[in-house]
Amino acid sequence: MNCYLYPEPSLFFFTYDLPGLLYYSHIPTTIVALLVGFFVFLNARHLLLNRLLLLIAVCFSSYTFISLIAWTNVHGDLILFLWPLFGILQAFISIFSIYFIYVFLTKEDVKNKIKLVFIALLTPVLLLAHTDLNVSGFNITYCDSFGYEGVPFKIYYTSLGVLAMIWILWLLVTHHKTAENNFKKQIVLMGTGIEFFLFSFFTTSFISTYLAGIGVLHNSSLEFYGMLGMMVFMMFIGILMVRFKTFHVGMVSSQALAIALIVLVGSQFTFADNTTSVVLTSITLIIVGVFSILLIRSVRKEIKQREQIEHLAGSLEKANARLKALDKQKSEFVSIASHQLRSPITAIRGYASLLLEGSYGDMPEKAMEPLDRIEESSKLMALAIEDYLNVSRIESGNMKYNLSDFNLRNEVEHVCDDLRGEALKQGLVLLFRTDLNSAGVVNADIGKTVQAVQNLILNSIKYTKKGTIKVIVRDIIVRKRIYVDIIDTGIGMNQETLNTIFQKFERAENANTANVHGTGLGLFVSLSMIQAMGGTITAHSEGDGKGSRFTLELPLAM
Ligand code: ADP
């Protein structure tokens, strides 16, 4: 049963009077699909994702191969035998596409339940493909290689394509919501590629055969355009492969693929026997070439940058280790130096006091002021030395804490009583208030807690020119916390200062003008000690000149 219009072909393919787009839509798309499919598979064949991509590519190329035979061959029996395979292959392309997207999104195999659904959807196509329900005859009259297809059957496998598009879209949208940024981009690329392919492939195939069936079109060449969707899909696969390493393919291999693609698409010129094909093949070649070059270039740049960053990170790590070693040495040095300084300064301070008190007889009036200065300066120096020593103890982990239950409320009140005179000297009022629901007992190191409270109140005195300093002890029983607020009307702090004051040696710019004495270590030491006892210190201020509020917080002993 051969087409009578044309002579018996000498070759397998019969190339006579064919639409210009036929070879172009079939051969380069198949080459690209197969090449990418096999390439991805051979590079990491253990990955299910890669295997599924190959299956889609093989089904698609089988489809195009049969289509090519149907278009070019005159053996009616052969075409009649092959025709039902269109439906089967389309059904497989739909199901493999869903499967592929599942694995891409979840990085694991689908559940058996879903596999059963896949099988159930494929079974009718497999069982009925070679029956009259699918293809009942073959029209050879015009040699247009057109089979009589059963409409319900065609609707069924086309519906599978529509189902695949909707199912895939749903999967993509739901996973996109929760995906991290980088994967979101991959989902968009993969989604656009596969949906474009499925849409163009199924709609053009259905519409063209339907229109040809009812006689609107002379043949179903509209489907050629649908096949080109595969090119677009493979382009997106290429981007995912090179930019995102989606298929675990190395850079060198990707370059090899790009070159192979260019060579193969270029080889199409031997098939291109009419102007349309030559023009289209040239355009494809240019697009594939430019695209490959751009992609590879961008990735190369990225790899270079990554190498540079890695190199920098390595150097930073080394520098950091060196800095740490230096910091340790510095702490040790400070510790030794401070210890050496502590005894002489204590002696200087002691003798100055004794001289001032008149223990060595009356001092001439003129000597009193210098002696006062010696005593004051040595006191400040002793405090600074204590700060340095504390820092080196904290950093070397040698700070010892003697925990015991004590009443924080009472201790804070004592500190206020002790410092009230100091505040008054500067014309400041120091108020103490409580708002307690418990007895105010904490389990902490009493000396260190008092030192931290003292430090905060002394800071308020130091950084307040006029006004009041309020100290409030309050608790929140349900949270099992007790708080000491120190609120002043002093120089305040801006956000930048607030961010740094708890770090070592950090002082605000306005601190120097308000009070030159200071090491920038007090808050660091206080916070470290309070944190070691399960509490914290926070600072708050509305801005420069607007006063400050420091809150020391400790767990209540209940
Ligand atoms: P020092 O007071 O010795 O400089 P601290 O660690 O105690 O060091 O304080 C760090 C910085 O925090 C101070 O230099 C000052 O800028 C700021 N600061 C601390 N307490 C107050 C406060 N009550 N009001 C305004 N600024 C403060």
PDB file of N, CA and C and ligand atoms in Angstrom, residues 387 455-456 459-460 462-464 488 491-493 497 501 506-508 510-511 517-524 548 550, ligand 1:
ATOM      1  N   ASP A 387      40.378  47.710  85.978  1.00  0.00           N
ATOM      2  CA  ASP A 387      39.651  47.401  84.737  1.00  0.00           C
ATOM      3  C   ASP A 387      40.489  46.518  83.819  1.00  0.00           C
ATOM      4  N   ASN A 455      29.407  50.647  88.904  1.00  0.00           N
ATOM      5  CA  ASN A 455      29.934  51.137  87.641  1.00  0.00           C
ATOM      6  C   ASN A 455      28.880  51.912  86.850  1.00  0.00           C
ATOM      7  N   LEU A 456      27.661  51.339  86.813  1.00  0.00           N
ATOM      8  CA  LEU A 456      26.593  51.998  86.049  1.00  0.00           C
ATOM      9  C   LEU A 456      26.207  53.334  86.692  1.00  0.00           C
ATOM     10  N   ASN A 459      28.938  55.866  86.131  1.00  0.00           N
ATOM     11  CA  ASN A 459      28.877  56.382  84.749  1.00  0.00           C
ATOM     12  C   ASN A 459      27.833  57.477  84.647  1.00  0.00           C
ATOM     13  N   SER A 460      26.663  57.235  85.254  1.00  0.00           N
ATOM     14  CA  SER A 460      25.597  58.241  85.198  1.00  0.00           C
ATOM     15  C   SER A 460      26.058  59.538  85.838  1.00  0.00           C
ATOM     16  N   LYS A 462      29.177  60.454  86.045  1.00  0.00           N
ATOM     17  CA  LYS A 462      30.231  60.996  85.182  1.00  0.00           C
ATOM     18  C   LYS A 462      29.654  61.732  83.977  1.00  0.00           C
ATOM     19  N   TYR A 463      28.590  61.164  83.398  1.00  0.00           N
ATOM     20  CA  TYR A 463      28.092  61.708  82.134  1.00  0.00           C
ATOM     21  C   TYR A 463      26.824  62.560  82.284  1.00  0.00           C
ATOM     22  N   THR A 464      26.582  63.080  83.519  1.00  0.00           N
ATOM     23  CA  THR A 464      25.426  63.960  83.716  1.00  0.00           C
ATOM     24  C   THR A 464      25.913  65.273  84.329  1.00  0.00           C
ATOM     25  N   ASP A 488      19.336  58.537  83.914  1.00  0.00           N
ATOM     26  CA  ASP A 488      19.918  59.855  84.186  1.00  0.00           C
ATOM     27  C   ASP A 488      19.434  60.905  83.182  1.00  0.00           C
ATOM     28  N   ILE A 491      24.257  63.244  79.117  1.00  0.00           N
ATOM     29  CA  ILE A 491      24.592  63.555  77.714  1.00  0.00           C
ATOM     30  C   ILE A 491      23.913  62.620  76.703  1.00  0.00           C
ATOM     31  N   GLY A 492      23.378  61.509  77.210  1.00  0.00           N
ATOM     32  CA  GLY A 492      22.666  60.595  76.307  1.00  0.00           C
ATOM     33  C   GLY A 492      23.575  59.973  75.266  1.00  0.00           C
ATOM     34  N   MET A 493      22.960  59.188  74.397  1.00  0.00           N
ATOM     35  CA  MET A 493      23.763  58.513  73.352  1.00  0.00           C
ATOM     36  C   MET A 493      22.953  58.396  72.069  1.00  0.00           C
ATOM     37  N   THR A 497      26.468  55.176  68.924  1.00  0.00           N
ATOM     38  CA  THR A 497      27.171  54.952  70.191  1.00  0.00           C
ATOM     39  C   THR A 497      26.578  53.750  70.918  1.00  0.00           C
ATOM     40  N   ILE A 501      28.993  50.704  72.748  1.00  0.00           N
ATOM     41  CA  ILE A 501      29.514  50.979  74.100  1.00  0.00           C
ATOM     42  C   ILE A 501      29.882  49.756  74.939  1.00  0.00           C
ATOM     43  N   GLU A 506      35.634  51.117  73.821  1.00  0.00           N
ATOM     44  CA  GLU A 506      34.748  51.979  73.038  1.00  0.00           C
ATOM     45  C   GLU A 506      34.203  53.107  73.900  1.00  0.00           C
ATOM     46  N   ARG A 507      34.459  54.328  73.491  1.00  0.00           N
ATOM     47  CA  ARG A 507      33.899  55.490  74.178  1.00  0.00           C
ATOM     48  C   ARG A 507      33.240  56.374  73.132  1.00  0.00           C
ATOM     49  N   ALA A 508      32.159  57.022  73.529  1.00  0.00           N
ATOM     50  CA  ALA A 508      31.486  57.906  72.577  1.00  0.00           C
ATOM     51  C   ALA A 508      32.306  59.175  72.427  1.00  0.00           C
ATOM     52  N   ASN A 510      31.189  62.184  72.542  1.00  0.00           N
ATOM     53  CA  ASN A 510      30.796  63.177  73.550  1.00  0.00           C
ATOM     54  C   ASN A 510      31.278  62.794  74.957  1.00  0.00           C
ATOM     55  N   ALA A 511      31.740  61.520  75.108  1.00  0.00           N
ATOM     56  CA  ALA A 511      32.208  61.087  76.426  1.00  0.00           C
ATOM     57  C   ALA A 511      33.489  61.832  76.805  1.00  0.00           C
ATOM     58  N   HIS A 517      38.236  61.216  82.042  1.00  0.00           N
ATOM     59  CA  HIS A 517      38.696  59.978  82.670  1.00  0.00           C
ATOM     60  C   HIS A 517      37.827  58.821  82.230  1.00  0.00           C
ATOM     61  N   GLY A 518      38.430  57.835  81.702  1.00  0.00           N
ATOM     62  CA  GLY A 518      37.660  56.663  81.305  1.00  0.00           C
ATOM     63  C   GLY A 518      38.499  55.790  80.409  1.00  0.00           C
ATOM     64  N   THR A 519      38.305  54.498  80.551  1.00  0.00           N
ATOM     65  CA  THR A 519      39.097  53.561  79.755  1.00  0.00           C
ATOM     66  C   THR A 519      38.264  52.949  78.641  1.00  0.00           C
ATOM     67  N   GLY A 520      36.948  53.069  78.773  1.00  0.00           N
ATOM     68  CA  GLY A 520      36.069  52.401  77.805  1.00  0.00           C
ATOM     69  C   GLY A 520      35.979  50.912  78.098  1.00  0.00           C
ATOM     70  N   LEU A 521      36.319  50.537  79.318  1.00  0.00           N
ATOM     71  CA  LEU A 521      36.306  49.101  79.664  1.00  0.00           C
ATOM     72  C   LEU A 521      35.198  48.751  80.655  1.00  0.00           C
ATOM     73  N   GLY A 522      34.693  49.754  81.392  1.00  0.00           N
ATOM     74  CA  GLY A 522      33.743  49.495  82.473  1.00  0.00           C
ATOM     75  C   GLY A 522      32.527  48.700  82.038  1.00  0.00           C
ATOM     76  N   LEU A 523      31.877  49.135  80.940  1.00  0.00           N
ATOM     77  CA  LEU A 523      30.662  48.437  80.518  1.00  0.00           C
ATOM     78  C   LEU A 523      30.979  47.032  80.007  1.00  0.00           C
ATOM     79  N   PHE A 524      32.101  46.900  79.309  1.00  0.00           N
ATOM     80  CA  PHE A 524      32.506  45.578  78.816  1.00  0.00           C
ATOM     81  C   PHE A 524      32.677  44.601  79.991  1.00  0.00           C
ATOM     82  N   SER A 548      20.062  58.904  79.571  1.00  0.00           N
ATOM     83  CA  SER A 548      20.241  57.483  79.260  1.00  0.00           C
ATOM     84  C   SER A 548      19.527  56.630  80.297  1.00  0.00           C
ATOM     85  N   PHE A 550      20.115  52.682  81.711  1.00  0.00           N
ATOM     86  CA  PHE A 550      20.787  51.378  81.691  1.00  0.00           C
ATOM     87  C   PHE A 550      19.978  50.441  82.567  1.00  0.00           C
TER      88      PHE A 550
HETATM   89  P1  ADP B   1      34.218  54.753  80.297  1.00  0.00           P
HETATM   90  O1  ADP B   1      33.120  55.356  81.080  1.00  0.00           O
HETATM   91  O2  ADP B   1      35.405  54.440  81.117  1.00  0.00           O
HETATM   92  O3  ADP B   1      34.531  55.493  79.058  1.00  0.00           O
HETATM   93  P2  ADP B   1      32.441  52.536  79.964  1.00  0.00           P
HETATM   94  O4  ADP B   1      32.671  51.212  79.347  1.00  0.00           O
HETATM   95  O5  ADP B   1      31.933  52.570  81.350  1.00  0.00           O
HETATM   96  O6  ADP B   1      33.774  53.337  79.793  1.00  0.00           O
HETATM   97  O7  ADP B   1      31.439  53.315  79.051  1.00  0.00           O
HETATM   98  C1  ADP B   1      31.622  53.296  77.660  1.00  0.00           C
HETATM   99  C2  ADP B   1      31.020  54.518  77.006  1.00  0.00           C
HETATM  100  O8  ADP B   1      29.584  54.459  77.139  1.00  0.00           O
HETATM  101  C3  ADP B   1      31.383  55.818  77.659  1.00  0.00           C
HETATM  102  O9  ADP B   1      32.642  56.262  77.207  1.00  0.00           O
HETATM  103  C4  ADP B   1      30.249  56.716  77.219  1.00  0.00           C
HETATM  104  O10 ADP B   1      30.446  57.134  75.896  1.00  0.00           O
HETATM  105  C5  ADP B   1      29.062  55.767  77.222  1.00  0.00           C
HETATM  106  N1  ADP B   1      28.266  55.839  78.450  1.00  0.00           N
HETATM  107  C6  ADP B   1      28.285  54.994  79.500  1.00  0.00           C
HETATM  108  N2  ADP B   1      27.396  55.373  80.430  1.00  0.00           N
HETATM  109  C7  ADP B   1      26.791  56.483  79.958  1.00  0.00           C
HETATM  110  C8  ADP B   1      25.752  57.342  80.452  1.00  0.00           C
HETATM  111  N3  ADP B   1      25.178  57.122  81.629  1.00  0.00           N
HETATM  112  N4  ADP B   1      25.386  58.391  79.681  1.00  0.00           N
HETATM  113  C9  ADP B   1      25.952  58.601  78.490  1.00  0.00           C
HETATM  114  N5  ADP B   1      26.924  57.841  77.963  1.00  0.00           N
HETATM  115  C10 ADP B   1      27.349  56.787  78.699  1.00  0.00           C
END
